[in-house]
mmCIF file of C-alpha atoms in Angstrom:
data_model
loop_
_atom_site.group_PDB
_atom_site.id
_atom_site.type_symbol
_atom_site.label_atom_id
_atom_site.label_comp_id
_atom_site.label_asym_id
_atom_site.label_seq_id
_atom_site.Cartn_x
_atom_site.Cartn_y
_atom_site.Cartn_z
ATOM 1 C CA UNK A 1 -36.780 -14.556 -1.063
ATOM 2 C CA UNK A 2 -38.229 -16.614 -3.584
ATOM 3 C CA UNK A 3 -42.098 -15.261 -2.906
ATOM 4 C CA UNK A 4 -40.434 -11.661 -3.625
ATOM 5 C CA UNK A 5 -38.899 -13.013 -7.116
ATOM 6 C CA UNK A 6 -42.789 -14.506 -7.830
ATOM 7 C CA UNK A 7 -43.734 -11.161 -6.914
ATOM 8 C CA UNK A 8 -41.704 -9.895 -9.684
ATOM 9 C CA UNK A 9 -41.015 -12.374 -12.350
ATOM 10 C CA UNK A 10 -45.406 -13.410 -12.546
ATOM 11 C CA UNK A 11 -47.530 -11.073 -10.789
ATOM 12 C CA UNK A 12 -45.297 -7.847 -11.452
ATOM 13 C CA UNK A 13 -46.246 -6.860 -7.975
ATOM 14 C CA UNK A 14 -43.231 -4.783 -6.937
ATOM 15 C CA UNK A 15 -44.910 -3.268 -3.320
ATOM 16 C CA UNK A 16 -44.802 -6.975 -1.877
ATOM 17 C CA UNK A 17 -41.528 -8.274 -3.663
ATOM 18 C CA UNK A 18 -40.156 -5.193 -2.152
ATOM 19 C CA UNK A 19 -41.534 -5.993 0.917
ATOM 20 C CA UNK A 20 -40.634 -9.737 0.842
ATOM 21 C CA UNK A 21 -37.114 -9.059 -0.543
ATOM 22 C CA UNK A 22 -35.942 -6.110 2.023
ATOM 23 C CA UNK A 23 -36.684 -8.524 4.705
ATOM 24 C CA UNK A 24 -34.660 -11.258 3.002
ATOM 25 C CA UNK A 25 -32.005 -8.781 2.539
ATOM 26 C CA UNK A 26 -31.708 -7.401 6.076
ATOM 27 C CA UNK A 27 -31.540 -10.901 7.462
ATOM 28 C CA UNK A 28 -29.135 -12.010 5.417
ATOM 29 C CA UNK A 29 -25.210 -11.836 7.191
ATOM 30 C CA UNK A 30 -22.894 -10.683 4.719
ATOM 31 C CA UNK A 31 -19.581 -10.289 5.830
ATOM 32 C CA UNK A 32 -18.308 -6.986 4.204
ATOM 33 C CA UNK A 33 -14.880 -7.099 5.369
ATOM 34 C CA UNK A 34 -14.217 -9.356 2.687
ATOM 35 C CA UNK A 35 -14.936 -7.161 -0.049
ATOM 36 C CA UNK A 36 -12.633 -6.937 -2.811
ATOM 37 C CA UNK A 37 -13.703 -4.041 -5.314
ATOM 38 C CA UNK A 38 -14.074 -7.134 -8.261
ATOM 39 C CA UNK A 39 -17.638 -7.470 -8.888
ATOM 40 C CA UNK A 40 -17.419 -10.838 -7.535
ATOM 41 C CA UNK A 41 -20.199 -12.327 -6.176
ATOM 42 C CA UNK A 42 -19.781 -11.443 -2.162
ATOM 43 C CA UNK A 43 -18.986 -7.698 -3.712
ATOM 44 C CA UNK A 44 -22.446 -7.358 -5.124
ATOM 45 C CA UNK A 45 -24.386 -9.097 -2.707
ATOM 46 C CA UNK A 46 -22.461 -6.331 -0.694
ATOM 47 C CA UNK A 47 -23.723 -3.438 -2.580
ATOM 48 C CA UNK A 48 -26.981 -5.255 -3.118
ATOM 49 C CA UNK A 49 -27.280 -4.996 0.849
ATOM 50 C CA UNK A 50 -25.987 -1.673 0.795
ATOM 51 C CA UNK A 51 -28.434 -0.312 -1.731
ATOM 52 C CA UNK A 52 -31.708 -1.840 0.047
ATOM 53 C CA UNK A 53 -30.406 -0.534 3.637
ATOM 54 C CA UNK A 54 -29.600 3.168 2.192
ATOM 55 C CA UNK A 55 -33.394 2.600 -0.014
ATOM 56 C CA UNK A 56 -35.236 2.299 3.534
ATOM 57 C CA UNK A 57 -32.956 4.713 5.072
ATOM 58 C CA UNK A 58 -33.958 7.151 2.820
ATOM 59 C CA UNK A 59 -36.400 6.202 0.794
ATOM 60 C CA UNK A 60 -39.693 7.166 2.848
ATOM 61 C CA UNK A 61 -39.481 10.928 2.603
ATOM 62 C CA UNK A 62 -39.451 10.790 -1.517
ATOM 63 C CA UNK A 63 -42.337 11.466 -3.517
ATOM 64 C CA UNK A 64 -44.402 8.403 -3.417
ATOM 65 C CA UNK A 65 -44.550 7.961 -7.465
ATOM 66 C CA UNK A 66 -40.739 8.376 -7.294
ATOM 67 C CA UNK A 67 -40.370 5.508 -4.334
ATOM 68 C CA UNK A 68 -42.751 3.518 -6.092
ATOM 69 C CA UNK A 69 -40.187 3.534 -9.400
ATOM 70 C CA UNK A 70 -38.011 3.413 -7.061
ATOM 71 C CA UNK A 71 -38.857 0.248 -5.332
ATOM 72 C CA UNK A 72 -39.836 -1.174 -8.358
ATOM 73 C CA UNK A 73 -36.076 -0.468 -9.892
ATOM 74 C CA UNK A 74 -34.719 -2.174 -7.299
ATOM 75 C CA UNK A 75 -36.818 -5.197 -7.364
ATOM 76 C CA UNK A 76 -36.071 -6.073 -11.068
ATOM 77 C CA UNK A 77 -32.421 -4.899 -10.577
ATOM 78 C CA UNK A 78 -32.314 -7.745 -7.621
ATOM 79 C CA UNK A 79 -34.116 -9.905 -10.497
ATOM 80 C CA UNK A 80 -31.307 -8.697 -13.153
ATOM 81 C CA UNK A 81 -33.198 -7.175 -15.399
ATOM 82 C CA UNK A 82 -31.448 -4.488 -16.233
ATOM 83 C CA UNK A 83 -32.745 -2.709 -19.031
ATOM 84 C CA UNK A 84 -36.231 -2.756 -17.200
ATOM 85 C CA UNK A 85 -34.707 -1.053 -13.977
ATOM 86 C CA UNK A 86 -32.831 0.863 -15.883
ATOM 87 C CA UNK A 87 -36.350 2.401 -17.334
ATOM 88 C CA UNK A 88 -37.826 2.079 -14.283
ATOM 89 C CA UNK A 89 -35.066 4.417 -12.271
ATOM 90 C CA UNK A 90 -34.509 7.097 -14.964
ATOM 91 C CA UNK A 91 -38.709 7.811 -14.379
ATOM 92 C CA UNK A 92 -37.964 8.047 -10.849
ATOM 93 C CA UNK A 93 -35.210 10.505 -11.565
ATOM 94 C CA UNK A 94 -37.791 11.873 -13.316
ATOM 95 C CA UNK A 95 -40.277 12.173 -10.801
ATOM 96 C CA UNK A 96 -37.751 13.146 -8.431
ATOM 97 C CA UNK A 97 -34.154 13.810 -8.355
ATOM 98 C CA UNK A 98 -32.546 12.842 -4.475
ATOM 99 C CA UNK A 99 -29.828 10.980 -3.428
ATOM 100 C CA UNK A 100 -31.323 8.388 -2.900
ATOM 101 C CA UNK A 101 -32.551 8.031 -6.740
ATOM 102 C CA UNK A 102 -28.809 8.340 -7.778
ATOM 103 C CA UNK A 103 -27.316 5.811 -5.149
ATOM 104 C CA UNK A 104 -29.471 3.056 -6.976
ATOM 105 C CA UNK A 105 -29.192 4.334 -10.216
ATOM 106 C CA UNK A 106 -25.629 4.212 -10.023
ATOM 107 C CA UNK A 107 -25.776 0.448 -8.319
ATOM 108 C CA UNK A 108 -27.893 -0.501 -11.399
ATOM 109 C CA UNK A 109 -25.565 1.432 -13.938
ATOM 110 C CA UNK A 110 -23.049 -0.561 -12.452
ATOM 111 C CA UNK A 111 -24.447 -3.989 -12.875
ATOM 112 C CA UNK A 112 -24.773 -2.727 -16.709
ATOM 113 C CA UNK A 113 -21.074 -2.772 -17.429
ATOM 114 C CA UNK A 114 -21.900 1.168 -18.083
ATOM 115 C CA UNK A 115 -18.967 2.130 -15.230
ATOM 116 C CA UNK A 116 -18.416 5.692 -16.118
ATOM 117 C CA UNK A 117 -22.131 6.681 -16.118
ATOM 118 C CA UNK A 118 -22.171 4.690 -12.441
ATOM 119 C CA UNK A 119 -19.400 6.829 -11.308
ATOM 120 C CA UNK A 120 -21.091 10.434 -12.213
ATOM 121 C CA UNK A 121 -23.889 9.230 -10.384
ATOM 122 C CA UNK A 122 -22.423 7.881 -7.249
ATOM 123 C CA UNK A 123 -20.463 11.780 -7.674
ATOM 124 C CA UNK A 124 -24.183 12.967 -8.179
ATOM 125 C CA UNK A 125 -25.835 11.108 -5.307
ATOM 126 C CA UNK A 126 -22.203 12.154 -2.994
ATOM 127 C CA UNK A 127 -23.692 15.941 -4.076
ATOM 128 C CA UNK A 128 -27.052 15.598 -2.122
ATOM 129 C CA UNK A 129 -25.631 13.463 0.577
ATOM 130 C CA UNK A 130 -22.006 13.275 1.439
ATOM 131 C CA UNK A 131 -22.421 10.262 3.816
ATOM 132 C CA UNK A 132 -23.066 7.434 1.845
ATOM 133 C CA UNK A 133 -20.246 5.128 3.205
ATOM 134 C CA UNK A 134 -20.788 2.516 -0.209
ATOM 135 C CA UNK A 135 -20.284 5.373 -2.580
ATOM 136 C CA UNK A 136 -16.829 6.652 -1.113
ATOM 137 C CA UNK A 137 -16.035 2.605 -1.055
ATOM 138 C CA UNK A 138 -17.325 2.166 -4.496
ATOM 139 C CA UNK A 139 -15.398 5.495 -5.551
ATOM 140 C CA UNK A 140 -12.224 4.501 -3.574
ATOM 141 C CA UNK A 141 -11.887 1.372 -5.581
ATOM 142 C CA UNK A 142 -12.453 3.271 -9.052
ATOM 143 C CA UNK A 143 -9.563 5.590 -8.385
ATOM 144 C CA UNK A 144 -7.561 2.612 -7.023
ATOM 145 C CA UNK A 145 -7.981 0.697 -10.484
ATOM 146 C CA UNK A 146 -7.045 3.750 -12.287
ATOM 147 C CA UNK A 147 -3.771 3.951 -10.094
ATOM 148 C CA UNK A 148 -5.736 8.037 -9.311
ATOM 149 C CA UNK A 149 -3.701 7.710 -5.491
ATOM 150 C CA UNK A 150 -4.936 11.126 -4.340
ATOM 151 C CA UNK A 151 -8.493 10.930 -5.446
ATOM 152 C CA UNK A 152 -8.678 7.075 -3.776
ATOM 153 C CA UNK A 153 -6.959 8.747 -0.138
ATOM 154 C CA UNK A 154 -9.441 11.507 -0.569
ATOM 155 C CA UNK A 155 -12.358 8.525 -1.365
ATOM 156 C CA UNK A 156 -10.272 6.669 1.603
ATOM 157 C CA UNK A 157 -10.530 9.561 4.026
ATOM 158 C CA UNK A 158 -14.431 9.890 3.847
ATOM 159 C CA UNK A 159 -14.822 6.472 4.288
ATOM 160 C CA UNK A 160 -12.674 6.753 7.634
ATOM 161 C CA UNK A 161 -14.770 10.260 8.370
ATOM 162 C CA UNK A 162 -18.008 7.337 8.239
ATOM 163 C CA UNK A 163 -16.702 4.520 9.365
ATOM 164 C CA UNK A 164 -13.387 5.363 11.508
ATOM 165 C CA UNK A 165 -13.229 1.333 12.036
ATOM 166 C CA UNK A 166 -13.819 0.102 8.191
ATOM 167 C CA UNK A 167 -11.711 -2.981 7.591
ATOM 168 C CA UNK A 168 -12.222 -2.663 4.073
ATOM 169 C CA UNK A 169 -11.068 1.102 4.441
ATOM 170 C CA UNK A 170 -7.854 -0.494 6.088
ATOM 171 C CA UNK A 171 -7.638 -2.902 3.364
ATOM 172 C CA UNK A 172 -8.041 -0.132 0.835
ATOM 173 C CA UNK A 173 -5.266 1.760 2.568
ATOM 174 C CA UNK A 174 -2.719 -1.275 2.725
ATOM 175 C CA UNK A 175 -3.360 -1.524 -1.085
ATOM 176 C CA UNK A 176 -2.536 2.135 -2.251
#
């Protein structure tokens, strides 16, 4: 983990802190059942894990310019600089508009306090590809906060469609 923040922070080689930091990422156990919807910590180590698995899901087939930005947008979001991913994703979007460019946009919108912006583009990446789990979750909790009951069930519902077994989708339910 720390090689991949050198990567970043000194040598602003964002192929190998990629590299370096999905590894550290997939080997890390998070346990998402116990994630709350607050931004705390666990939550965006949560998405953080969520972002890099749907990135190498999807990720490949892009334009390789775009997945470059890409890659690099996710590195310095993981670094939290924000206004520099920020940059980096709207040229990917850009280069290329896919799901997979809005998912992470919408994490790093997210992690820049600019909520309603991250919500149109977790709707925009939701257009393209209707089974990102994290984006129904992430949309769920929205409508929750805004006490929205029928958009959260509908959020709620996809997330069962996805993941019929979701402990946060039961937790979700419980609360609305």
């Amino acid at each position: 983990l720390m090689r991949g923040f050198f990567y970043i922070e000194l040598l602003h080689d964002y192929d190998k802190a990629f590299i370096d930091l999905k590894n550290a990422l997939s080997n890390v156990q998070i346990n998402e059942d116990k994630f709350v919807g607050g931004q705390t910590i666990l939550d965006r180590q949560i998405d953080l894990k969520a972002g890099i698995s749907y990135l190498i899901a999807n990720g490949y087939g892009l334009d390789e310019e775009a997945f470059t930005l890409l890659k690099k947008s996710f590195c310095l979001l993981l670094a939290e600089e924000y206004p520099e991913a920020l940059t980096s994703i709207n040229q990917a979007e850009q280069k290329q508009r896919s799901a997979t460019v809005y998912f992470i946009k919408a994490l790093i919108l997210e992690r820049n306090r600019y909520h309603p912006n991250a919500f149109e583009y977790y709707d925009k990446a939701l257009a393209l590809d209707n089974d990102i789990y994290d984006a129904h979750r992430k949309k769920c909790v929205y409508y929750f906060e805004v006490h929205d009951w029928k958009n959260a069930h509908v959020e709620l519902r996809e997330m069962f469609r996805l993941q019929p077994a979701s402990p946060v989708g039961h937790r979700l339910r419980g609360m609305i």
